[in-house]
Amino acid sequence: MNRTDEDGLVRAWRAAEREPGAVLLDGFHALKHALRFGGEVRRVLTADRGALLALAGELAPDVVPALEGLAVELPEAALRGLVPRLHPTGVVALAARPGVEANRAVLGRLPRRAPVVLLENPRNLGNVGAVIRLAAGFGATGVVTTGDLDPWHPNVLRGSAGLHFATAVERLALPELPDGPLYVLDPEGADIRDMPFPDDALLAFGTERHGVSAELKDRADRLVAVPMRPGVSSFNLATSVGMGLFHWMSGKR
Ligand SMILES: C[S@@+](CC[C@H](N)C(=O)[O-])C[C@H]1O[C@@H](n2cnc3c(N)ncnc32)[C@H](O)[C@@H]1O
């Protein structure tokens, strides 16, 4: 590739980064999930197109046709200049996050066949990514966050392996929460084993350090705890979401 072509690709990438709703997909797995779950992937750059297509052929043949149309080669040195840290799979992509209105429509639609997970003011980007991955895996309707953390931050997308595109992910204010019975998970609640979760539930979890706010507890229909051995004060946030969603799923046949 000559220098002019390389500069043109870099300029086009920089322009695409500034387009409304653009989000970075870091590495093959995030890209694979975005393509598989209907994300609008706008640009794909790789240091080695042949190696990328071979990897896709081996791990995800369903996305090969889309990748053949999208993947463009750029020398690794130039690729490294586009992202803070190049993923070991040597591929970066830009996709469009779904619009807020589309997400609100999915989250608010009733009857709901699977719960919405609510994270109140989460602080840890890795935790939020892990929760989105869990929600996608369990087939939850979506994940709503409150507070100032952007659930579409690149590090959250990295943590979810791009599974944002498999469930509705949106940041909302507490008063805008979707309808549905509110089950708040809190170590002080009643034993989860006595309480099946309905499909239309909002399953709410508190912030990592301080737990659930008094305001959210006041709104709760139920306060629910996963029992713990004496002396243990709480489980990790993402782990708690995993247990909550598994509890919902194990009540279904
Ligand atoms: C790391 S914990 C918060 C710890 C906080 N100091 C507290 O006491 O709640 C984050 C969230 O995970 C959920 N969680 C953790 N342990 C739980 C348990 N045993 N039962 C139910 N929810 C739990 C709660 O929603 C909690 O707000």
PDB file of N, CA and C in Angstrom, residues 40-89:
ATOM      1  N   GLU A  40     -24.882  -1.994  13.208  1.00  0.00           N
ATOM      2  CA  GLU A  40     -24.490  -1.305  11.962  1.00  0.00           C
ATOM      3  C   GLU A  40     -22.982  -1.063  12.026  1.00  0.00           C
ATOM      4  N   VAL A  41     -22.210  -1.946  11.401  1.00  0.00           N
ATOM      5  CA  VAL A  41     -20.752  -1.812  11.416  1.00  0.00           C
ATOM      6  C   VAL A  41     -20.350  -0.962  10.217  1.00  0.00           C
ATOM      7  N   ARG A  42     -19.633   0.131  10.500  1.00  0.00           N
ATOM      8  CA  ARG A  42     -19.346   1.098   9.444  1.00  0.00           C
ATOM      9  C   ARG A  42     -17.962   0.928   8.830  1.00  0.00           C
ATOM     10  N   ARG A  43     -16.981   0.563   9.649  1.00  0.00           N
ATOM     11  CA  ARG A  43     -15.605   0.430   9.151  1.00  0.00           C
ATOM     12  C   ARG A  43     -14.885  -0.683   9.869  1.00  0.00           C
ATOM     13  N   VAL A  44     -14.069  -1.441   9.127  1.00  0.00           N
ATOM     14  CA  VAL A  44     -13.245  -2.494   9.737  1.00  0.00           C
ATOM     15  C   VAL A  44     -11.840  -2.369   9.173  1.00  0.00           C
ATOM     16  N   LEU A  45     -10.861  -2.197  10.046  1.00  0.00           N
ATOM     17  CA  LEU A  45      -9.459  -2.135   9.608  1.00  0.00           C
ATOM     18  C   LEU A  45      -8.680  -3.258  10.280  1.00  0.00           C
ATOM     19  N   THR A  46      -7.829  -3.889   9.516  1.00  0.00           N
ATOM     20  CA  THR A  46      -7.044  -4.994  10.059  1.00  0.00           C
ATOM     21  C   THR A  46      -5.624  -4.953   9.499  1.00  0.00           C
ATOM     22  N   ALA A  47      -4.687  -5.459  10.316  1.00  0.00           N
ATOM     23  CA  ALA A  47      -3.306  -5.511   9.851  1.00  0.00           C
ATOM     24  C   ALA A  47      -3.116  -6.647   8.843  1.00  0.00           C
ATOM     25  N   ASP A  48      -3.984  -7.640   8.886  1.00  0.00           N
ATOM     26  CA  ASP A  48      -3.810  -8.815   8.025  1.00  0.00           C
ATOM     27  C   ASP A  48      -5.188  -9.376   7.648  1.00  0.00           C
ATOM     28  N   ARG A  49      -5.664  -8.972   6.478  1.00  0.00           N
ATOM     29  CA  ARG A  49      -7.020  -9.341   6.053  1.00  0.00           C
ATOM     30  C   ARG A  49      -7.175 -10.865   5.928  1.00  0.00           C
ATOM     31  N   GLY A  50      -6.146 -11.501   5.380  1.00  0.00           N
ATOM     32  CA  GLY A  50      -6.216 -12.959   5.207  1.00  0.00           C
ATOM     33  C   GLY A  50      -6.345 -13.655   6.554  1.00  0.00           C
ATOM     34  N   ALA A  51      -5.533 -13.194   7.522  1.00  0.00           N
ATOM     35  CA  ALA A  51      -5.578 -13.828   8.853  1.00  0.00           C
ATOM     36  C   ALA A  51      -6.932 -13.578   9.508  1.00  0.00           C
ATOM     37  N   LEU A  52      -7.489 -12.382   9.319  1.00  0.00           N
ATOM     38  CA  LEU A  52      -8.802 -12.079   9.918  1.00  0.00           C
ATOM     39  C   LEU A  52      -9.886 -12.989   9.339  1.00  0.00           C
ATOM     40  N   LEU A  53      -9.872 -13.148   8.016  1.00  0.00           N
ATOM     41  CA  LEU A  53     -10.906 -13.988   7.388  1.00  0.00           C
ATOM     42  C   LEU A  53     -10.722 -15.460   7.784  1.00  0.00           C
ATOM     43  N   ALA A  54      -9.461 -15.860   7.946  1.00  0.00           N
ATOM     44  CA  ALA A  54      -9.212 -17.252   8.368  1.00  0.00           C
ATOM     45  C   ALA A  54      -9.732 -17.466   9.795  1.00  0.00           C
ATOM     46  N   LEU A  55      -9.479 -16.477  10.676  1.00  0.00           N
ATOM     47  CA  LEU A  55      -9.967 -16.578  12.062  1.00  0.00           C
ATOM     48  C   LEU A  55     -11.500 -16.646  12.080  1.00  0.00           C
ATOM     49  N   ALA A  56     -12.119 -15.794  11.283  1.00  0.00           N
ATOM     50  CA  ALA A  56     -13.589 -15.795  11.219  1.00  0.00           C
ATOM     51  C   ALA A  56     -14.084 -17.134  10.667  1.00  0.00           C
ATOM     52  N   GLY A  57     -13.406 -17.651   9.668  1.00  0.00           N
ATOM     53  CA  GLY A  57     -13.811 -18.936   9.089  1.00  0.00           C
ATOM     54  C   GLY A  57     -13.779 -20.046  10.120  1.00  0.00           C
ATOM     55  N   GLU A  58     -12.792 -19.952  11.005  1.00  0.00           N
ATOM     56  CA  GLU A  58     -12.628 -20.988  12.028  1.00  0.00           C
ATOM     57  C   GLU A  58     -13.633 -20.805  13.177  1.00  0.00           C
ATOM     58  N   LEU A  59     -13.799 -19.546  13.645  1.00  0.00           N
ATOM     59  CA  LEU A  59     -14.588 -19.319  14.870  1.00  0.00           C
ATOM     60  C   LEU A  59     -16.019 -18.859  14.621  1.00  0.00           C
ATOM     61  N   ALA A  60     -16.258 -18.219  13.503  1.00  0.00           N
ATOM     62  CA  ALA A  60     -17.580 -17.614  13.282  1.00  0.00           C
ATOM     63  C   ALA A  60     -17.870 -17.517  11.780  1.00  0.00           C
ATOM     64  N   PRO A  61     -18.075 -18.665  11.126  1.00  0.00           N
ATOM     65  CA  PRO A  61     -18.267 -18.634   9.671  1.00  0.00           C
ATOM     66  C   PRO A  61     -19.467 -17.784   9.248  1.00  0.00           C
ATOM     67  N   ASP A  62     -20.437 -17.620  10.159  1.00  0.00           N
ATOM     68  CA  ASP A  62     -21.625 -16.830   9.810  1.00  0.00           C
ATOM     69  C   ASP A  62     -21.294 -15.370   9.502  1.00  0.00           C
ATOM     70  N   VAL A  63     -20.176 -14.858  10.031  1.00  0.00           N
ATOM     71  CA  VAL A  63     -19.874 -13.438   9.784  1.00  0.00           C
ATOM     72  C   VAL A  63     -18.882 -13.231   8.641  1.00  0.00           C
ATOM     73  N   VAL A  64     -18.409 -14.324   8.040  1.00  0.00           N
ATOM     74  CA  VAL A  64     -17.408 -14.187   6.974  1.00  0.00           C
ATOM     75  C   VAL A  64     -17.916 -13.341   5.796  1.00  0.00           C
ATOM     76  N   PRO A  65     -19.138 -13.583   5.288  1.00  0.00           N
ATOM     77  CA  PRO A  65     -19.565 -12.768   4.130  1.00  0.00           C
ATOM     78  C   PRO A  65     -19.563 -11.267   4.441  1.00  0.00           C
ATOM     79  N   ALA A  66     -20.030 -10.892   5.622  1.00  0.00           N
ATOM     80  CA  ALA A  66     -20.041  -9.466   5.980  1.00  0.00           C
ATOM     81  C   ALA A  66     -18.617  -8.930   6.076  1.00  0.00           C
ATOM     82  N   LEU A  67     -17.734  -9.733   6.664  1.00  0.00           N
ATOM     83  CA  LEU A  67     -16.345  -9.275   6.811  1.00  0.00           C
ATOM     84  C   LEU A  67     -15.648  -9.125   5.460  1.00  0.00           C
ATOM     85  N   GLU A  68     -15.968 -10.023   4.546  1.00  0.00           N
ATOM     86  CA  GLU A  68     -15.347  -9.928   3.212  1.00  0.00           C
ATOM     87  C   GLU A  68     -15.661  -8.583   2.567  1.00  0.00           C
ATOM     88  N   GLY A  69     -16.884  -8.094   2.837  1.00  0.00           N
ATOM     89  CA  GLY A  69     -17.269  -6.813   2.249  1.00  0.00           C
ATOM     90  C   GLY A  69     -16.713  -5.611   2.997  1.00  0.00           C
ATOM     91  N   LEU A  70     -16.359  -5.800   4.266  1.00  0.00           N
ATOM     92  CA  LEU A  70     -16.011  -4.633   5.093  1.00  0.00           C
ATOM     93  C   LEU A  70     -14.516  -4.481   5.375  1.00  0.00           C
ATOM     94  N   ALA A  71     -13.806  -5.603   5.506  1.00  0.00           N
ATOM     95  CA  ALA A  71     -12.434  -5.537   6.047  1.00  0.00           C
ATOM     96  C   ALA A  71     -11.453  -4.933   5.052  1.00  0.00           C
ATOM     97  N   VAL A  72     -10.725  -3.947   5.523  1.00  0.00           N
ATOM     98  CA  VAL A  72      -9.713  -3.270   4.704  1.00  0.00           C
ATOM     99  C   VAL A  72      -8.387  -3.349   5.460  1.00  0.00           C
ATOM    100  N   GLU A  73      -7.314  -3.608   4.704  1.00  0.00           N
ATOM    101  CA  GLU A  73      -6.007  -3.772   5.331  1.00  0.00           C
ATOM    102  C   GLU A  73      -5.306  -2.424   5.496  1.00  0.00           C
ATOM    103  N   LEU A  74      -4.670  -2.270   6.666  1.00  0.00           N
ATOM    104  CA  LEU A  74      -3.847  -1.091   6.942  1.00  0.00           C
ATOM    105  C   LEU A  74      -2.617  -1.597   7.691  1.00  0.00           C
ATOM    106  N   PRO A  75      -1.417  -1.091   7.333  1.00  0.00           N
ATOM    107  CA  PRO A  75      -0.219  -1.592   8.031  1.00  0.00           C
ATOM    108  C   PRO A  75      -0.344  -1.435   9.550  1.00  0.00           C
ATOM    109  N   GLU A  76       0.232  -2.403  10.263  1.00  0.00           N
ATOM    110  CA  GLU A  76       0.050  -2.449  11.718  1.00  0.00           C
ATOM    111  C   GLU A  76       0.482  -1.156  12.412  1.00  0.00           C
ATOM    112  N   ALA A  77       1.581  -0.537  11.922  1.00  0.00           N
ATOM    113  CA  ALA A  77       2.068   0.690  12.577  1.00  0.00           C
ATOM    114  C   ALA A  77       0.992   1.776  12.510  1.00  0.00           C
ATOM    115  N   ALA A  78       0.317   1.887  11.377  1.00  0.00           N
ATOM    116  CA  ALA A  78      -0.732   2.905  11.239  1.00  0.00           C
ATOM    117  C   ALA A  78      -1.939   2.547  12.107  1.00  0.00           C
ATOM    118  N   LEU A  79      -2.246   1.258  12.163  1.00  0.00           N
ATOM    119  CA  LEU A  79      -3.378   0.787  12.970  1.00  0.00           C
ATOM    120  C   LEU A  79      -3.147   1.130  14.445  1.00  0.00           C
ATOM    121  N   ARG A  80      -1.932   0.952  14.896  1.00  0.00           N
ATOM    122  CA  ARG A  80      -1.601   1.235  16.303  1.00  0.00           C
ATOM    123  C   ARG A  80      -1.789   2.715  16.633  1.00  0.00           C
ATOM    124  N   GLY A  81      -1.678   3.571  15.634  1.00  0.00           N
ATOM    125  CA  GLY A  81      -1.875   4.998  15.871  1.00  0.00           C
ATOM    126  C   GLY A  81      -3.351   5.371  16.018  1.00  0.00           C
ATOM    127  N   LEU A  82      -4.249   4.453  15.689  1.00  0.00           N
ATOM    128  CA  LEU A  82      -5.681   4.775  15.705  1.00  0.00           C
ATOM    129  C   LEU A  82      -6.357   4.424  17.014  1.00  0.00           C
ATOM    130  N   VAL A  83      -5.759   3.529  17.783  1.00  0.00           N
ATOM    131  CA  VAL A  83      -6.416   3.056  19.014  1.00  0.00           C
ATOM    132  C   VAL A  83      -5.404   3.090  20.166  1.00  0.00           C
ATOM    133  N   PRO A  84      -5.893   3.233  21.397  1.00  0.00           N
ATOM    134  CA  PRO A  84      -4.959   3.301  22.529  1.00  0.00           C
ATOM    135  C   PRO A  84      -4.105   2.025  22.647  1.00  0.00           C
ATOM    136  N   ARG A  85      -4.732   0.867  22.382  1.00  0.00           N
ATOM    137  CA  ARG A  85      -3.994  -0.398  22.523  1.00  0.00           C
ATOM    138  C   ARG A  85      -4.574  -1.367  21.509  1.00  0.00           C
ATOM    139  N   LEU A  86      -3.735  -1.815  20.584  1.00  0.00           N
ATOM    140  CA  LEU A  86      -4.254  -2.707  19.540  1.00  0.00           C
ATOM    141  C   LEU A  86      -4.552  -4.082  20.135  1.00  0.00           C
ATOM    142  N   HIS A  87      -5.774  -4.575  19.876  1.00  0.00           N
ATOM    143  CA  HIS A  87      -6.183  -5.886  20.383  1.00  0.00           C
ATOM    144  C   HIS A  87      -5.308  -6.982  19.748  1.00  0.00           C
ATOM    145  N   PRO A  88      -5.031  -8.062  20.500  1.00  0.00           N
ATOM    146  CA  PRO A  88      -4.180  -9.130  19.944  1.00  0.00           C
ATOM    147  C   PRO A  88      -4.690  -9.686  18.616  1.00  0.00           C
ATOM    148  N   THR A  89      -5.996  -9.591  18.339  1.00  0.00           N
ATOM    149  CA  THR A  89      -6.510 -10.109  17.068  1.00  0.00           C
ATOM    150  C   THR A  89      -6.265  -9.128  15.913  1.00  0.00           C
TER     151      THR A  89
END
